[in-house]
Coordinates of C-alpha atoms and ligand atoms in Angstrom, one line a residue:
M1 CA 120.3 139.4 102.7
Q2 CA 120.7 137.0 99.9
E3 CA 117.9 134.7 98.7
A4 CA 117.9 131.1 97.6
T5 CA 115.0 128.9 96.4
I6 CA 114.8 125.6 98.3
D7 CA 111.8 123.4 97.5
A8 CA 110.1 126.3 95.8
D9 CA 110.3 128.4 99.0
Q10 CA 112.5 131.5 99.6
V11 CA 115.3 131.1 102.2
R12 CA 117.3 134.2 103.1
F13 CA 120.8 134.2 104.4
T14 CA 124.0 136.2 104.6
D15 CA 127.2 135.0 103.1
E16 CA 130.2 137.1 103.8
G17 CA 134.0 136.8 103.8
P18 CA 136.4 135.2 101.4
K19 CA 135.0 132.4 99.3
G20 CA 138.3 130.5 99.5
S21 CA 138.2 129.9 103.2
R22 CA 136.4 127.1 105.1
P23 CA 132.8 128.1 105.5
V24 CA 131.5 128.7 109.0
V25 CA 127.7 128.3 109.2
L26 CA 125.8 129.8 112.2
V27 CA 122.4 128.3 112.8
H28 CA 119.9 130.1 115.1
G29 CA 117.7 128.8 117.9
F30 CA 114.0 129.0 118.7
P31 CA 112.1 131.2 118.2
L32 CA 114.8 133.4 116.8
D33 CA 116.5 134.2 113.5
S34 CA 120.0 134.9 112.1
N35 CA 120.3 138.1 114.1
V36 CA 121.1 136.2 117.2
W37 CA 124.5 135.6 115.6
R38 CA 125.1 139.1 114.4
H39 CA 128.1 139.8 116.6
Q40 CA 129.8 136.6 115.6
V41 CA 129.2 137.2 111.9
V42 CA 131.1 140.5 112.2
G43 CA 133.9 139.2 114.4
L44 CA 134.5 136.0 112.3
V45 CA 134.4 137.9 108.9
Q46 CA 136.8 140.5 110.3
S47 CA 139.2 137.7 111.1
G48 CA 139.1 136.4 107.6
H49 CA 136.5 133.7 107.7
R50 CA 133.6 133.0 105.3
V51 CA 130.4 133.1 107.4
I52 CA 127.0 131.9 106.2
C53 CA 124.1 132.8 108.5
P54 CA 120.6 131.7 107.4
D55 CA 117.1 132.4 108.6
L56 CA 115.9 128.8 108.7
P57 CA 112.9 128.0 106.6
G58 CA 109.8 129.8 108.1
F59 CA 111.9 132.1 110.4
G60 CA 113.0 135.7 110.1
Q61 CA 113.0 136.9 106.5
S62 CA 112.7 133.4 105.0
Q63 CA 109.3 132.5 103.6
A64 CA 106.7 131.8 106.3
P65 CA 104.8 128.4 106.1
K66 CA 101.8 128.4 103.8
P67 CA 98.6 126.4 104.2
G68 CA 99.2 122.9 102.6
D69 CA 102.9 122.9 103.2
P70 CA 104.3 119.7 104.8
P71 CA 104.8 120.3 108.5
M72 CA 108.2 121.4 109.7
S73 CA 110.5 118.8 111.2
L74 CA 114.2 118.9 112.3
D75 CA 114.9 116.6 109.3
S76 CA 113.2 119.0 106.9
L77 CA 115.2 122.0 108.3
A78 CA 118.4 120.0 108.0
E79 CA 117.6 119.0 104.4
A80 CA 116.8 122.6 103.5
L81 CA 120.0 123.8 105.1
R82 CA 122.1 121.2 103.3
E83 CA 120.5 122.2 100.0
L84 CA 121.2 125.9 100.7
L85 CA 124.9 125.1 101.5
R86 CA 125.2 122.8 98.4
Q87 CA 123.9 125.7 96.2
Q88 CA 126.4 128.1 97.8
E89 CA 129.2 125.6 97.3
A90 CA 129.8 125.7 101.1
L91 CA 130.1 122.0 101.9
P92 CA 131.8 120.7 103.9
C93 CA 131.5 123.4 106.5
V94 CA 132.0 124.1 110.2
L95 CA 128.6 124.4 111.7
A96 CA 127.7 126.1 115.0
G97 CA 124.1 125.4 116.1
L98 CA 122.5 127.3 118.9
S99 CA 119.9 125.2 120.9
M100 CA 117.3 124.3 118.2
G101 CA 120.1 125.0 115.7
G102 CA 122.0 122.2 117.5
Y103 CA 119.0 119.9 117.0
V104 CA 119.2 120.7 113.3
A105 CA 123.0 120.0 113.4
F106 CA 122.3 116.5 114.9
A107 CA 119.8 115.8 112.1
L108 CA 122.3 116.9 109.5
A109 CA 125.1 114.8 111.1
R110 CA 122.7 111.8 111.0
Q111 CA 121.8 112.4 107.4
T112 CA 125.2 113.5 105.9
P113 CA 128.1 113.4 108.4
G114 CA 130.5 114.2 105.6
A115 CA 128.8 117.7 105.3
L116 CA 130.4 118.7 108.6
A117 CA 134.1 119.4 109.0
G118 CA 133.6 120.5 112.6
L119 CA 130.6 121.0 114.9
V120 CA 130.1 123.6 117.7
L121 CA 127.1 122.7 119.9
V122 CA 126.0 125.8 121.6
D123 CA 123.5 125.8 124.5
T124 CA 122.0 122.6 123.1
K125 CA 121.2 119.1 124.3
P126 CA 121.2 115.7 122.6
T127 CA 118.3 114.2 124.6
A128 CA 114.7 114.0 123.3
D129 CA 111.7 115.5 125.2
N130 CA 110.1 113.5 128.0
D131 CA 106.3 113.3 128.3
Q132 CA 106.1 116.5 130.4
Q133 CA 108.3 118.4 127.9
K134 CA 106.1 117.1 125.0
Q135 CA 103.0 118.4 126.8
A136 CA 104.7 121.8 127.3
R137 CA 105.5 121.9 123.5
N138 CA 101.8 121.3 122.7
D139 CA 100.8 124.1 125.1
M140 CA 103.4 126.4 123.6
A141 CA 102.2 125.6 120.0
A142 CA 98.6 126.3 121.0
L143 CA 99.7 129.6 122.7
A144 CA 101.5 130.7 119.5
R145 CA 98.5 129.9 117.3
A146 CA 96.0 131.6 119.7
E147 CA 97.9 134.6 120.9
G148 CA 100.9 135.0 118.6
A149 CA 104.7 134.9 119.0
G150 CA 104.8 137.8 121.5
A151 CA 102.9 135.6 124.1
V152 CA 105.5 132.8 123.5
A153 CA 108.3 135.4 123.9
E154 CA 107.0 136.6 127.2
R155 CA 106.8 133.0 128.5
M156 CA 110.3 132.2 127.4
L157 CA 112.3 135.3 128.1
G158 CA 113.0 134.7 131.8
K159 CA 114.2 131.1 131.1
V160 CA 116.7 131.9 128.4
L161 CA 118.6 134.9 129.7
A162 CA 120.9 135.1 132.7
E163 CA 119.4 137.2 135.5
P164 CA 121.4 140.4 134.8
H165 CA 120.2 140.4 131.2
R166 CA 116.5 140.1 131.9
V167 CA 116.1 143.9 131.8
G168 CA 117.9 146.2 129.4
P169 CA 119.0 146.1 125.8
V170 CA 119.7 142.4 125.5
S171 CA 116.3 141.4 126.7
Q172 CA 114.6 144.0 124.5
E173 CA 116.5 142.7 121.4
V174 CA 115.6 139.1 122.2
M175 CA 112.0 140.1 122.9
R176 CA 111.7 141.9 119.5
M177 CA 113.4 139.0 117.7
M178 CA 111.1 136.4 119.2
S179 CA 107.9 138.5 118.8
R180 CA 108.4 139.0 115.0
Q181 CA 108.5 135.3 114.1
P182 CA 105.4 134.1 112.3
P183 CA 103.0 132.3 114.8
E184 CA 102.6 129.3 112.6
T185 CA 106.4 128.9 112.4
V186 CA 106.7 129.1 116.1
A187 CA 103.9 126.5 116.5
Q188 CA 105.4 124.1 114.0
A189 CA 108.9 124.4 115.5
C190 CA 107.4 123.4 118.9
E191 CA 105.9 120.3 117.3
A192 CA 109.1 119.6 115.4
M193 CA 111.2 119.8 118.6
R194 CA 108.6 117.7 120.4
D195 CA 109.1 114.9 117.9
R196 CA 112.9 115.0 117.6
P197 CA 114.7 111.7 118.3
D198 CA 117.2 111.1 121.1
S199 CA 120.6 112.1 119.7
T200 CA 122.6 110.8 122.7
P201 CA 123.7 107.6 120.9
L202 CA 124.9 109.7 117.9
L203 CA 127.5 111.4 120.1
A204 CA 129.9 108.5 120.2
T205 CA 129.8 108.2 116.4
L206 CA 130.4 111.8 115.4
P207 CA 133.4 111.6 113.1
M208 CA 134.2 115.4 113.1
P209 CA 135.9 117.5 115.8
V210 CA 133.2 118.8 118.3
L211 CA 133.2 121.7 120.7
W212 CA 130.4 122.1 123.3
L213 CA 129.7 125.6 124.5
T214 CA 127.2 126.6 127.2
G215 CA 126.4 129.6 129.4
E216 CA 127.4 129.3 133.0
Q217 CA 123.9 130.2 133.9
D218 CA 122.1 128.2 131.2
E219 CA 119.1 126.6 133.0
L220 CA 118.2 124.5 130.0
C221 CA 121.7 123.1 129.3
P222 CA 123.6 123.5 132.6
P223 CA 127.4 123.2 132.5
E224 CA 127.6 120.0 134.5
Q225 CA 125.2 118.3 132.1
V226 CA 127.0 119.6 129.1
R227 CA 130.3 118.3 130.4
E228 CA 128.7 114.8 130.6
W229 CA 127.6 115.0 127.0
A230 CA 131.0 116.2 126.0
A231 CA 132.5 113.2 127.7
L232 CA 130.3 111.0 125.5
T233 CA 131.7 112.8 122.4
P234 CA 135.1 111.4 121.3
G235 CA 137.8 114.1 121.6
A236 CA 135.3 116.9 122.3
K237 CA 135.9 119.8 124.6
A238 CA 133.4 121.7 126.7
T239 CA 133.8 125.5 127.3
V240 CA 131.6 127.4 129.7
I241 CA 130.8 131.0 128.7
P242 CA 130.7 133.3 131.7
D243 CA 128.0 136.0 132.3
A244 CA 125.5 134.2 130.1
G245 CA 122.4 132.0 130.2
H246 CA 120.9 130.1 127.3
L247 CA 121.6 132.7 124.6
T248 CA 125.3 133.0 124.8
P249 CA 125.9 134.5 121.3
I250 CA 124.0 137.6 122.3
E251 CA 124.7 137.6 126.1
N252 CA 128.5 137.3 125.9
P253 CA 129.2 137.9 122.2
A254 CA 133.0 138.3 122.5
A255 CA 133.5 135.1 124.4
V256 CA 131.5 133.1 121.9
T257 CA 133.2 134.7 118.9
T258 CA 136.6 133.9 120.4
A259 CA 135.6 130.3 121.2
V260 CA 134.3 129.6 117.7
R261 CA 137.2 131.3 116.0
T262 CA 139.8 129.4 118.1
F263 CA 138.0 126.1 117.3
V264 CA 137.8 126.8 113.5
D265 CA 141.4 128.0 113.4
G266 CA 142.5 124.8 115.2
L267 CA 141.0 122.5 112.6
Ligands
MLT1 C1 116.1 127.2 121.7 O1 116.7 128.1 122.3 O2 116.3 126.9 120.5 C2 115.1 126.4 122.5 O3 115.2 126.7 123.8 C3 115.2 124.9 122.3 C4 114.2 124.2 123.0 O4 113.2 124.7 123.5 O5 114.4 122.9 123.2

């Protein structure tokens, strides 16, 4: 992986494919890292695209939070991502954000809409947390700090994968990816997501082409709900990915690669 220094911290990322082509940036969800997009990186680079895939600050191989650092927020993640892309001369880009990566995309679209030439919203939602969801975030943050990321992974796994993927290699890969995230990163990400604003009003104002993708069995972002959000987004399409729950890039890699590639090539 390559390394950049953003606000004195190390952020790691891959940047592959021809520099002259429009950059496609793949942003992972929670509590994951860039590996969740590994199939799409290969597929999109093979078809001639430049693909940048970061471990967001604190996650994966990027530097973990240190005592005294300001707490993570969706805005701070978006600012760090924009700075990384500015340093790599990769703006404007087409950004695909998976779940929490979509929340980062909403923050970036609010801060700097011109940074985005297109947006793929993958298994994500614009709404803010309600009181019950905020309480669940606090419980999850406490669990991460007390028992580590593995305990969080065990609690999440059944909710994020379609039933057929809950045993076998996909589930093992997701379990490993979730379990290796630093506990303080996991806790702060819960708190950042708890405090994110409602992005529903933003949808009508998004100036760039938008594609919504969701797994046909995504319990967190069900297709009927995603179609309603797509209807609020001018010109947007919604595509349902078969045989997948909430983690479509890893549950049905080929379908997600094709959907993203078709969107990017149509811009
Ligand atoms: C994710 O996949 O990033 C999370 O499920 C997002 C969330 O918990 O809201």
